[in-house]
Coordinates of C-alpha atoms in Angstrom, one line a residue:
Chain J
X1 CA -68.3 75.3 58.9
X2 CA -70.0 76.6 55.8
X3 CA -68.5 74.3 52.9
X4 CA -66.3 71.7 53.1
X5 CA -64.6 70.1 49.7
X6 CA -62.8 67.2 49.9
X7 CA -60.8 64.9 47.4
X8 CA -62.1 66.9 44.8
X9 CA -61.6 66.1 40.8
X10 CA -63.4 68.5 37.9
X11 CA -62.7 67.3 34.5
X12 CA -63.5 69.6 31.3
X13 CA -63.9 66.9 28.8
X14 CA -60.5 64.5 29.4
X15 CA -58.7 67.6 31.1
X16 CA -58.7 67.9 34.7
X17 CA -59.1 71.2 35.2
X18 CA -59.1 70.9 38.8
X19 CA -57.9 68.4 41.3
X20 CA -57.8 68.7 44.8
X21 CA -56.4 66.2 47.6
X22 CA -56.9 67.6 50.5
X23 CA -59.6 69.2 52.4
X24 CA -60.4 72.7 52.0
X25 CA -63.2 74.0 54.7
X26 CA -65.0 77.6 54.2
X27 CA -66.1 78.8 57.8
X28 CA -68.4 81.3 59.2
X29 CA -67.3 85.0 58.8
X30 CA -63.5 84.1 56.4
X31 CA -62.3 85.8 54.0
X32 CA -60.4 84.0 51.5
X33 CA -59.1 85.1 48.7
X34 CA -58.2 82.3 45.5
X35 CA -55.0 83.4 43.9
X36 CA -53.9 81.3 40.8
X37 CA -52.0 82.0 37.1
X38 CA -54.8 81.8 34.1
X39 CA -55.9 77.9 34.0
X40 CA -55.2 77.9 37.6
X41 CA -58.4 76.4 38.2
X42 CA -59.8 79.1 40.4
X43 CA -63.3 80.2 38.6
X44 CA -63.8 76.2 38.0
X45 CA -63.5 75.7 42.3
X46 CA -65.9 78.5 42.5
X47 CA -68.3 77.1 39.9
X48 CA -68.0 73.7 41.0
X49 CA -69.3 74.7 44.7
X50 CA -71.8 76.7 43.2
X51 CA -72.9 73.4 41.5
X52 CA -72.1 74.8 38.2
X53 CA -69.7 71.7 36.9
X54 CA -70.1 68.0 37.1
X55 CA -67.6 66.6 39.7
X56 CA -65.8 63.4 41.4
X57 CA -65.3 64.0 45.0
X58 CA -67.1 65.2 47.9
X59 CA -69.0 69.2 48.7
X60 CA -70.1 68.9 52.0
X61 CA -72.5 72.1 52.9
X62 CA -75.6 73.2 54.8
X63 CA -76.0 76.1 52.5
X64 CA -79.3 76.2 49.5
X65 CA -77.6 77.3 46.4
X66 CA -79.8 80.5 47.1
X67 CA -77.8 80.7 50.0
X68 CA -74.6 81.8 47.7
X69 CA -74.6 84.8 46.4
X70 CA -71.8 85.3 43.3
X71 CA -70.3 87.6 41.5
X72 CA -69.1 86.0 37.9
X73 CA -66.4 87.6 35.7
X74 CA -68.9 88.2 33.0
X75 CA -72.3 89.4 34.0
X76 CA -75.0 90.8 31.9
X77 CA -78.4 92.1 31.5
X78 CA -81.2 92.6 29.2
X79 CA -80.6 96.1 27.8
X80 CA -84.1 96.7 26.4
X81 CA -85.2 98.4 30.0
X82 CA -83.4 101.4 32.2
X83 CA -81.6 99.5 34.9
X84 CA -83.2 100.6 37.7
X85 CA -86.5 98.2 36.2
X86 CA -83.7 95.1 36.4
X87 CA -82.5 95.6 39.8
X88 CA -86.3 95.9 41.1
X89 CA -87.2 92.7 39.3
X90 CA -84.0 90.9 40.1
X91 CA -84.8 91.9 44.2
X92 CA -88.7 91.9 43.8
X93 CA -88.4 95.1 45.6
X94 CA -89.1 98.9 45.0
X95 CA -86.1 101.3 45.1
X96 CA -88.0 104.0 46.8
X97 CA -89.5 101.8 49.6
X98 CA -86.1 99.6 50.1
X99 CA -83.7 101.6 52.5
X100 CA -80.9 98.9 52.0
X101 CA -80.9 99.1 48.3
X102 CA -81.3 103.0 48.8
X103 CA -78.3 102.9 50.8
X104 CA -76.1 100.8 48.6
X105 CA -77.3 102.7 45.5
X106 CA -75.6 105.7 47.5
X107 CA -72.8 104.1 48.7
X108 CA -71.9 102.8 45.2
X109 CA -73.3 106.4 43.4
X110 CA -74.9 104.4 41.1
X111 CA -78.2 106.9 41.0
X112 CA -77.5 108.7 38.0
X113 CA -76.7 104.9 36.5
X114 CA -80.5 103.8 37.0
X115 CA -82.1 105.2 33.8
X116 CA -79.7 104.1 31.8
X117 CA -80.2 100.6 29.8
X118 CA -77.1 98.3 30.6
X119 CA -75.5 98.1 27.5
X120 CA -75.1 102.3 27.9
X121 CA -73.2 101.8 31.1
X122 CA -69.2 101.6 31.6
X123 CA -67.2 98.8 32.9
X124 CA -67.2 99.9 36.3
X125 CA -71.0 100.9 36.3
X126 CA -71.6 97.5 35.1
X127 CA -69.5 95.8 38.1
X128 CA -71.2 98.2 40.3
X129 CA -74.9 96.9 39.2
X130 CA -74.0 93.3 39.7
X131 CA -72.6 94.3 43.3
X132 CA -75.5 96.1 44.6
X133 CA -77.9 93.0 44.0
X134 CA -75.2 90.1 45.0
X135 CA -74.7 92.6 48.6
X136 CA -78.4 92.8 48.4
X137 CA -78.8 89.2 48.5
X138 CA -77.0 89.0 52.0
X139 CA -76.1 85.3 51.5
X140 CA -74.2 83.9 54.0
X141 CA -71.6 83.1 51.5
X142 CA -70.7 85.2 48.4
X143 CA -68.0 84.9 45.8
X144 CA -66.7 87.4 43.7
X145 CA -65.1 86.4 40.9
X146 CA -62.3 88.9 39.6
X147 CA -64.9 92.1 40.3
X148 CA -62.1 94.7 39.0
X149 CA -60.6 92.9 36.0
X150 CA -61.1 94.8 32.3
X151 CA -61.6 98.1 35.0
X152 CA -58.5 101.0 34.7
X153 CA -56.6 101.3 37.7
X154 CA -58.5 104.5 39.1
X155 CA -62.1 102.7 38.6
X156 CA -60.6 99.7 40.1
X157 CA -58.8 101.7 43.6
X158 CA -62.3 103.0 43.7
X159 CA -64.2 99.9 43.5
X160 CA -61.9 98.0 45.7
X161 CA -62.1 100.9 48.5
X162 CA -65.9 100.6 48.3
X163 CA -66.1 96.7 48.9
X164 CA -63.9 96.9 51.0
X165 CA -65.5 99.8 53.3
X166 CA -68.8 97.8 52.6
X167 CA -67.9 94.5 54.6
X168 CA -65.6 96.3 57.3
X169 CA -67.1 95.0 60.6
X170 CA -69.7 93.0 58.7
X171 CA -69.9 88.4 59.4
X172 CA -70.5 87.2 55.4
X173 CA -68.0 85.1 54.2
X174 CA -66.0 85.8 51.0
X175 CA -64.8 84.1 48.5
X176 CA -62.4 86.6 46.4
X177 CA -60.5 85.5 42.9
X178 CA -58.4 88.0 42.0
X179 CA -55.3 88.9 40.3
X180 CA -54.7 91.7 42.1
X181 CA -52.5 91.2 45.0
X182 CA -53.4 94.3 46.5
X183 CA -56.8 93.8 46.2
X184 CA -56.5 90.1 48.4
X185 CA -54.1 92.1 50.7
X186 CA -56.9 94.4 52.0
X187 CA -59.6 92.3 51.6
X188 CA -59.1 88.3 52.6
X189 CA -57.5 87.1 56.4
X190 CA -56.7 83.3 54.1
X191 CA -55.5 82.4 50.8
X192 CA -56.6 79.5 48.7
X193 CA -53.6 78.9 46.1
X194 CA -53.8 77.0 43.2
X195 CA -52.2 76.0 40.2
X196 CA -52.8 74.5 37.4
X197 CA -55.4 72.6 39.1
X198 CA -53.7 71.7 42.2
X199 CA -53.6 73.2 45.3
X200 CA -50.4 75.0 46.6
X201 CA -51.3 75.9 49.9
X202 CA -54.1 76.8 52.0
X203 CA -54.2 78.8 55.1
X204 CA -54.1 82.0 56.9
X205 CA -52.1 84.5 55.0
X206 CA -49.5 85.7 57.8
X207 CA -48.9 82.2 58.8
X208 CA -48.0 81.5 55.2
X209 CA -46.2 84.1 54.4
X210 CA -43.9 82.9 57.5
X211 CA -44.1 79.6 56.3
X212 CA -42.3 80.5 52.9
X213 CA -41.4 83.9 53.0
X214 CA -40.2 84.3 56.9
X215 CA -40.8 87.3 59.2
X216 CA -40.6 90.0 56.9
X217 CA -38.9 90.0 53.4
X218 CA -37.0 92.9 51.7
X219 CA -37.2 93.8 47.9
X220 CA -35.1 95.8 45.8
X221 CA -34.2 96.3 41.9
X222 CA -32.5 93.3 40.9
X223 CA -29.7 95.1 38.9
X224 CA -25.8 94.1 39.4
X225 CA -24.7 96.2 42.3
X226 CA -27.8 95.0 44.6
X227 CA -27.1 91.8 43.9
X228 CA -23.7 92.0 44.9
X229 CA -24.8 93.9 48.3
X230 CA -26.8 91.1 49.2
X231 CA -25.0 87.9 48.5
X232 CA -24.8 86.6 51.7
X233 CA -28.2 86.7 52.6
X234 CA -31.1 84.2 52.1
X235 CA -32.5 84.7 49.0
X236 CA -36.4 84.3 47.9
X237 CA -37.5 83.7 44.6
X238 CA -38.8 86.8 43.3
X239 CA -40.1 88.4 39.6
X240 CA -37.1 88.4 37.1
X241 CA -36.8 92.2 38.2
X242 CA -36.4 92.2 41.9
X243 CA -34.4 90.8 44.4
X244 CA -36.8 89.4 47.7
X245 CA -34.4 88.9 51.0
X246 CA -36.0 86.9 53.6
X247 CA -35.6 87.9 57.2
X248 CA -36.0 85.2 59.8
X249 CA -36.4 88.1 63.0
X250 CA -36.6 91.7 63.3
X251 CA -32.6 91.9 64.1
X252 CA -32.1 90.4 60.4
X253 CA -34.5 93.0 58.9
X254 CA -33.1 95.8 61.1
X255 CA -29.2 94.9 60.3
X256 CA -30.0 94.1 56.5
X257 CA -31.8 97.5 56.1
X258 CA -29.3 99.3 57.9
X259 CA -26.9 98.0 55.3
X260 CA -29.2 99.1 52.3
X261 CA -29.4 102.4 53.8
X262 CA -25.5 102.9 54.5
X263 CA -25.2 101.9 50.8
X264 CA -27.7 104.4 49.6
X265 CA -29.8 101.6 48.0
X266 CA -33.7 102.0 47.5
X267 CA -35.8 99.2 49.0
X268 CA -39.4 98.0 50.2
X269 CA -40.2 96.2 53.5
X270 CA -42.9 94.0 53.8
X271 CA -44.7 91.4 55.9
X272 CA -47.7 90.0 54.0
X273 CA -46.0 90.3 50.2
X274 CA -48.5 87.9 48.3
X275 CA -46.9 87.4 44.8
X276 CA -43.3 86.7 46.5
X277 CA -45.2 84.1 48.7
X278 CA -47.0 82.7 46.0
X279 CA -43.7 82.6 43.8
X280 CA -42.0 80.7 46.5
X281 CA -44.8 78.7 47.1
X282 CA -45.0 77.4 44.1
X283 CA -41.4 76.5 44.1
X284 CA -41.8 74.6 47.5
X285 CA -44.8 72.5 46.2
X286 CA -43.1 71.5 42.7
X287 CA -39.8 71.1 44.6
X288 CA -41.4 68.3 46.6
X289 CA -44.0 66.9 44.3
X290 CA -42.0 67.0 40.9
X291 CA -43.7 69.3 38.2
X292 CA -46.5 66.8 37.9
X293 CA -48.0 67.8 41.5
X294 CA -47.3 63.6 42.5
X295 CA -45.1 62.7 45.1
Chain B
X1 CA -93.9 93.2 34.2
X2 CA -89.7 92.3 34.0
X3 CA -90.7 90.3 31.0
X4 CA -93.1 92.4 29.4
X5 CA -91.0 95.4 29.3
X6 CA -88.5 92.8 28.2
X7 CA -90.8 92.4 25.0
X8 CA -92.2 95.9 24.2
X9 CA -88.7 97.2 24.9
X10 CA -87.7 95.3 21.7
X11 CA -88.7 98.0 19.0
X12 CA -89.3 95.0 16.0
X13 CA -92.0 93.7 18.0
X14 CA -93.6 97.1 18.2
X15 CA -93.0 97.7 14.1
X16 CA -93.1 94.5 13.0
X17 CA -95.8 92.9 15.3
X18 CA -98.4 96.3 15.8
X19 CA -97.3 98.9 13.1
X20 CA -97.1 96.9 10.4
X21 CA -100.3 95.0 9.9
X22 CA -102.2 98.2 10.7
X23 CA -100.3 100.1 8.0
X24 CA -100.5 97.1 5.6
X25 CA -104.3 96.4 6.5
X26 CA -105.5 100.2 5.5
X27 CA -102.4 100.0 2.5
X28 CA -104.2 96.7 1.3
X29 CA -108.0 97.7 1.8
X30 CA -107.9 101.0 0.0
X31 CA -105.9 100.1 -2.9
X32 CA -108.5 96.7 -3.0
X33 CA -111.6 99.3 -2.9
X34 CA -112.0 99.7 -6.6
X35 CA -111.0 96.1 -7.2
X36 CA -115.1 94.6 -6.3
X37 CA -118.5 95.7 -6.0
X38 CA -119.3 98.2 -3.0
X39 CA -121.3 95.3 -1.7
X40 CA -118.6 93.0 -1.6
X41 CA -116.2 95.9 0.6
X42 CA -117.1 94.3 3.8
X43 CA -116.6 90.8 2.9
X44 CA -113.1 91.9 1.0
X45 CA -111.7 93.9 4.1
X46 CA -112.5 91.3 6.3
X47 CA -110.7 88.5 4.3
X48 CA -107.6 90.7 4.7
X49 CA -108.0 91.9 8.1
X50 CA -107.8 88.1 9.2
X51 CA -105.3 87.5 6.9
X52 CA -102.5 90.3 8.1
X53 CA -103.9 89.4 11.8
X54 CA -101.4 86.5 11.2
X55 CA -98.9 88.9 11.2
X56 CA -99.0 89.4 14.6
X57 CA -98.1 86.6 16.0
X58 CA -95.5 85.6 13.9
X59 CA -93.8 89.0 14.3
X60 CA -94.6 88.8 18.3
X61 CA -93.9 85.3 19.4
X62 CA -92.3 83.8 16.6
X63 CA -89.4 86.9 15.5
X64 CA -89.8 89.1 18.9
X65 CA -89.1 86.3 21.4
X66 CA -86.5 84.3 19.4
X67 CA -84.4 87.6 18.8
X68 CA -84.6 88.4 22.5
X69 CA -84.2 85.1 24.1
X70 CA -81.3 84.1 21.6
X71 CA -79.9 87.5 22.5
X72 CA -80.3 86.8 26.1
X73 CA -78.5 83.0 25.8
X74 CA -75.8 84.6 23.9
X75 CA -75.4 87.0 26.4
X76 CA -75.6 84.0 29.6
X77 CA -78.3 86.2 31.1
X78 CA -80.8 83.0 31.5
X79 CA -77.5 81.8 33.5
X80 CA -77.0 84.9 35.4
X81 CA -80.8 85.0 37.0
X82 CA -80.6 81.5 37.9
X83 CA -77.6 82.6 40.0
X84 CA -80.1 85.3 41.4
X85 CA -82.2 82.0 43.0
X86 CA -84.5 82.4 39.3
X87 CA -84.7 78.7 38.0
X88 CA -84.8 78.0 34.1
X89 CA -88.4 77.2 34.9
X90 CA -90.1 80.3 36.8
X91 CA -88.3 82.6 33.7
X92 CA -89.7 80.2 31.3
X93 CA -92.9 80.8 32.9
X94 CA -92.9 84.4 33.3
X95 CA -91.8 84.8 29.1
X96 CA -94.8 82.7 28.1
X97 CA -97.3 85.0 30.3
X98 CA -95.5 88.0 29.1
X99 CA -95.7 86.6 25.3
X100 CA -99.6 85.8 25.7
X101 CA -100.0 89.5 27.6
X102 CA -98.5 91.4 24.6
X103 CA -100.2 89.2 21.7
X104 CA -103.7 89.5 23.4
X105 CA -102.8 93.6 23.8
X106 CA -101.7 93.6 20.0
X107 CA -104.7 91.8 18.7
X108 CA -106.7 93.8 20.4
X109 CA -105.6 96.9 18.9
X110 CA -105.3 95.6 15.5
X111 CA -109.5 94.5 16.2
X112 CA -110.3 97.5 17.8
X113 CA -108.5 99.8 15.3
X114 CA -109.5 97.8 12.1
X115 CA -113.6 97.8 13.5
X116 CA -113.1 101.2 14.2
X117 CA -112.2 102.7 11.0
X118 CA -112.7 99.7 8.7
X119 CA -116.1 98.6 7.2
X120 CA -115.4 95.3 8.8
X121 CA -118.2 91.9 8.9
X122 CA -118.8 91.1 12.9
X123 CA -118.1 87.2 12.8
X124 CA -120.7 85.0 14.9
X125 CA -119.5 83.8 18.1
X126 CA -118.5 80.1 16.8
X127 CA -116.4 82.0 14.5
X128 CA -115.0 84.6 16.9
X129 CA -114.1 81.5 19.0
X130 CA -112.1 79.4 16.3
X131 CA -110.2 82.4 15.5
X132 CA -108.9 82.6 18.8
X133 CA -108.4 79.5 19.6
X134 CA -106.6 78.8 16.1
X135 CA -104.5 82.0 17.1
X136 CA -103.4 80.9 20.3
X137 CA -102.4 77.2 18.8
X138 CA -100.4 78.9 16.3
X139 CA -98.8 81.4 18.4
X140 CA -97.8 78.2 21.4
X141 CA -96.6 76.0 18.1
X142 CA -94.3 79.6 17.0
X143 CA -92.8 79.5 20.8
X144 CA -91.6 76.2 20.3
X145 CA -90.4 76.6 17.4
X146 CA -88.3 80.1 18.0
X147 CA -87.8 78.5 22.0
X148 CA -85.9 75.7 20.2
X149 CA -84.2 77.1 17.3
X150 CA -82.7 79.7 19.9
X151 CA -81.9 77.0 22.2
X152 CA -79.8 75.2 19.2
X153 CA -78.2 78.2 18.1
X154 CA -77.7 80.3 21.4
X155 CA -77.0 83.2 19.1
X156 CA -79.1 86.0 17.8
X157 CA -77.6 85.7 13.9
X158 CA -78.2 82.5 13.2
X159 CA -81.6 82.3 15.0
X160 CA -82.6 85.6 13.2
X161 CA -81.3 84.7 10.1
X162 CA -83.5 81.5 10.2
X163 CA -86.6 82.5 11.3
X164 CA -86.7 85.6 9.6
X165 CA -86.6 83.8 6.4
X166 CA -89.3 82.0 7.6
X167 CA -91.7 84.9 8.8
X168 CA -91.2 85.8 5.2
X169 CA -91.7 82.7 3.6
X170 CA -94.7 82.2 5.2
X171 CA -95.7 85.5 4.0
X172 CA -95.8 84.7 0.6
X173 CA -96.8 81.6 0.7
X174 CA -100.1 82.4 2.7
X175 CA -100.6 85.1 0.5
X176 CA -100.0 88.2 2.9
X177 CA -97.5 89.7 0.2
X178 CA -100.4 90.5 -2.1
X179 CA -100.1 87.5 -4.1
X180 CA -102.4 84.5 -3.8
X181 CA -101.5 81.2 -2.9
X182 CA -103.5 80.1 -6.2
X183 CA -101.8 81.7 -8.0
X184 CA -98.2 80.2 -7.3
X185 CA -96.9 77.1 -8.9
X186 CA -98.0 73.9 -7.3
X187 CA -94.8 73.0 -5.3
X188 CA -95.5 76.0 -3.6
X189 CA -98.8 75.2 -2.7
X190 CA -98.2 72.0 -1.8
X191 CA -95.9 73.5 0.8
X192 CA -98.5 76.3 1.5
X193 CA -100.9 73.6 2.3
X194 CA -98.8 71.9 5.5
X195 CA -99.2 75.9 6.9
X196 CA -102.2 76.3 9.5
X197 CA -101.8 80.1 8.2
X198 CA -102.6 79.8 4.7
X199 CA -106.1 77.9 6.1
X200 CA -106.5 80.8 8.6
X201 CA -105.4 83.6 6.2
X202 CA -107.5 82.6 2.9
X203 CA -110.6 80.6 4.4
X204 CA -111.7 81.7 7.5
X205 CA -113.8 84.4 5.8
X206 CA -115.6 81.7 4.2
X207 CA -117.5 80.6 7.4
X208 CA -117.2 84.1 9.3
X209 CA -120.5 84.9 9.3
X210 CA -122.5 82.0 8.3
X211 CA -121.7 79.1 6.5
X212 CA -119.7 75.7 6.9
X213 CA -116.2 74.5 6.4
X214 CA -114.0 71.5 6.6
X215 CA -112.1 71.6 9.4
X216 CA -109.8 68.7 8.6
X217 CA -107.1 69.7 6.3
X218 CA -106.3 72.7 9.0
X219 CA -106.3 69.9 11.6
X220 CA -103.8 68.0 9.9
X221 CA -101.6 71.2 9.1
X222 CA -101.6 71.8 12.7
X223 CA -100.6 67.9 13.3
X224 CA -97.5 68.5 10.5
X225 CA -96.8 72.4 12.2
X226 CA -97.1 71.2 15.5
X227 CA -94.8 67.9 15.0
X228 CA -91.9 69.7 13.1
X229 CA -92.0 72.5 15.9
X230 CA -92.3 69.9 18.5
X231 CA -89.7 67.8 17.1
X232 CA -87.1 71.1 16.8
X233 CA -88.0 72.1 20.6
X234 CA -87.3 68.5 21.6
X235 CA -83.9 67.9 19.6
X236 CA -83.2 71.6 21.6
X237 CA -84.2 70.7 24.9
X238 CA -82.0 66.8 24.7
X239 CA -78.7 68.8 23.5
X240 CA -79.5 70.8 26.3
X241 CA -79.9 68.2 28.8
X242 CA -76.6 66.4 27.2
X243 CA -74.5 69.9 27.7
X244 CA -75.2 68.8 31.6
X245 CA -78.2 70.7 31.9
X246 CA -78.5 75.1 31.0
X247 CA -76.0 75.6 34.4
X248 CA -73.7 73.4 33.5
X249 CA -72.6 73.9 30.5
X250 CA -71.2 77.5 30.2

């Protein structure tokens, strides 16, 4: 076990901006991604294990805070110096004579970034920067806090496909808030869900997408016809827009896509959804604590 | 070297803190030339070659590092290289070594140039050694002072804004803008007086070859300099502490 938080209260002034009742351990070699709306509290659970916030509770961990490595939403620089003199200083290395840093400067083709001052570099140059040192730091636990957000959706496939091909096969533990689904969906093997301080759910992400979701779900337009097609079956609660049908086994799924497909209806198949689970989630938790989170 | 190319990578400290007393010491000494006796040349150039040497550390320490490290706390970069294992305490370090590298390096040109192509008076070693020490007083009293206002404001504008009117104030008051401090009305000199510059800038060529002088009003302009940039640093450093310490409170 790396980090263990338990009955955990972070208050922003009077506001508790996070409040968590139960325990939520961090082990060797997860990857768990923190999901949440805006205010969800996720950035504050990162900071406040990072020993950034005052708290009430308990943070049981082994780890130095040089032992976590993070990367915030909003990183900067000095920009009064080419890049490549902040990344030696920040590692108290030398690029030529470090074949790590060499190899992660190529992996993230960020060469042709290291003469430039920071303020000259793009969004996704300036993720990029922050990256190499936090890999460089090898902690045994890193965070990175919403990496891709304020990056287009081309920079951001491109990032995501380079993190992601970075830490295949590779033991550190992640930490990943996101708002990108698809991001957690490659990335993280458990989900951390909060809201609005509290958390939803915490687990492995198949197991709780069986948990609220079932075995597999099926999504299509929610428009009138569709929704008379599938009135019988067991509906999930899904964006304003779709229509999510849970499927209990693989006979369900196969006889309700059959049906789709005899009614020439377009649909999508999936078995690790996030943002349908998270919906339903969501619904679960309020359903049995009220809309205050109390039982 | 992070922090040093942190500093010379500002270009006001390289116009403000290196250009411009060199171009204001020869601008100052050759339209003085017809002004006194050729006799008295020396004697004159010197007076103003330790007068605009204040220059330097004001536009160095005192208007190079608060720009920069009110810049940088705007910015959360303090915050960022603590995340990267840097405590608030080994930067703090490395700025004042950077600060004293790049004064000492600036000083030394502006001697080396000014001797060189100056007729300049060589000051006896008790002298020499005031000077210095007087300079690197001032220059630790001007990195509290910009280390705190920054630390209030934790923006460049404001901290800018303020201290620049300062640098300027001082200016005039200490008689670097061509006008002597005897020569302004008496509130201003009063004020004048509480400044260790104005002692440095118009006596310090009384006793810099031979000669005596009474230490004691500069001593008690220090005291008055030293307590308001103390106090300022101190009121900076408790609102920090209060905000939950420089980690906490972003």
């Amino acid at each position: 076990m790396l980090v263990a938080v338990k009955n955990l209260q972070v208050y922003y002034g009077k506001h508790l901006a996070l409040d968590i009742d139960r325990e939520i351990r961090i082990n060797e070699g997860e990857r768990i991604g923190i999901i949440g709306s805006n205010g969800a509290g996720k950035s504050t659970f990162v900071k406040t294990i990072l020993g950034l916030t005052d708290y009430k509770g308990q943070i049981i961990t082994d780890l130095k805070p040089e032992e976590m490595a993070v990367h915030m939403q909003f990183n900067n620089y000095v920009s009064t110096m080419p890049v490549r003199y902040i990344l030696e200083a920040i590692l108290n290395t030398d690029i030529k004579e470090n074949k790590k840093l060499r190899e992660l400067i190529d992996f993230f083709e960020f060469e042709p970034c290291l003469r430039k001052r920071y303020k000259n570099l793009s969004g996704g140059q300036k993720q990029r920067l922050t990256i190499i040192m936090v890999m460089m730091q090898d902690a045994p636990l890193t965070f990175f806090d919403e990496v891709t957000s304020g990056l287009d959706f081309e920079t951001r496939q491109k990032l995501m496909e380079k993190l992601c091909g970075w830490y295949q096969g590779r033991e550190n533990t992640l930490c990943i808030v996101s708002h990108y689904y698809e991001e957690l969906e490659l990335l993280t093997d458990k989900l951390l869900m909060l809201d609005n301080g509290k958390v939803i759910d915490f687990g492995v992400k198949e197991e709780l997408f069986r948990k609220y979701c079932g075995n597999s779900i099926i999504i299509l337009d929610a428009v009138e016809q569709n929704r008379r097609l599938v009135e019988g079956c067991r509906k999930l609660c899904a964006p304003e827009h779709l229509i999510a049908v849970s499927c209990g086994d693989e006979q369900e799924e196969k006889r309700v896509s059959s049906f789709l497909i005899e009614n020439d209806v377009n649909f999508k198949r999936s078995n690790n959804d996030i943002e349908i689970m998270s919906i339903n989630a969501k619904e679960t938790y309020y359903q049995r604590h009220g809309k205050g989170g109390k039982v | 070297m992070y922090e040093c190319r942190n500093i010379l990578g500002n270009p006001f400290v390289f116009i403000f803190g290196m250009f411009f007393p060199l171009l204001m010491l020869f601008i100052i000494t050759r339209a003085m030339r017809g002004e006194a006796p050729e006799s008295y040349t020396a004697v004159m150039n010197t007076g103003i070659f330790i007068q605009l040497s204040l220059i330097i550390p004001m536009a160095v320490v005192l208007l190079g590092y608060s720009a920069s490290f009110s810049e940088e706390l705007q910015e959360d970069i303090p915050l960022r290289l603590e995340l990267f294992g840097f405590s608030g305490k080994t930067t703090l370090l490395a700025k004042i070594a950077a600060q004293f590298v790049v004064l000492t390096t600036g000083l030394s040109i502006y001697t080396i140039v000014g001797y060189a192509a100056l007729d300049l008076q060589v000051p006896r070693v008790s002298s020499a050694l005031c000077f210095i020490i007087c300079m690197i007083l001032m220059s630790v009293l001007f990195f509290a002072l910009a280390h705190g206002v920054s630390l209030i404001f934790k923006k460049f504008g404001p901290t800018y804004a303020i201290l620049m009117s300062f640098y300027f104030g001082v200016m005039i008051l200490c008689g670097m803008m061509g006008l002597k401090t005897e020569d302004l009305p008496v509130f201003f000199q009063k004020i004048a007086a509480l400044l260790p510059m104005s002692y440095i800038g118009n006596d310090f060529i009384d006793f810099w070859q031979e000669g005596s002088y009474n230490f004691a009003p500069l001593i008690q302009a220090y005291l008055f300099f030293g307590g308001v940039s103390g106090i300022i640093l101190l009121l900076a450093l408790r609102r920090e502490k209060r905000n939950q310490g420089s980690l906490k409170d972003f």
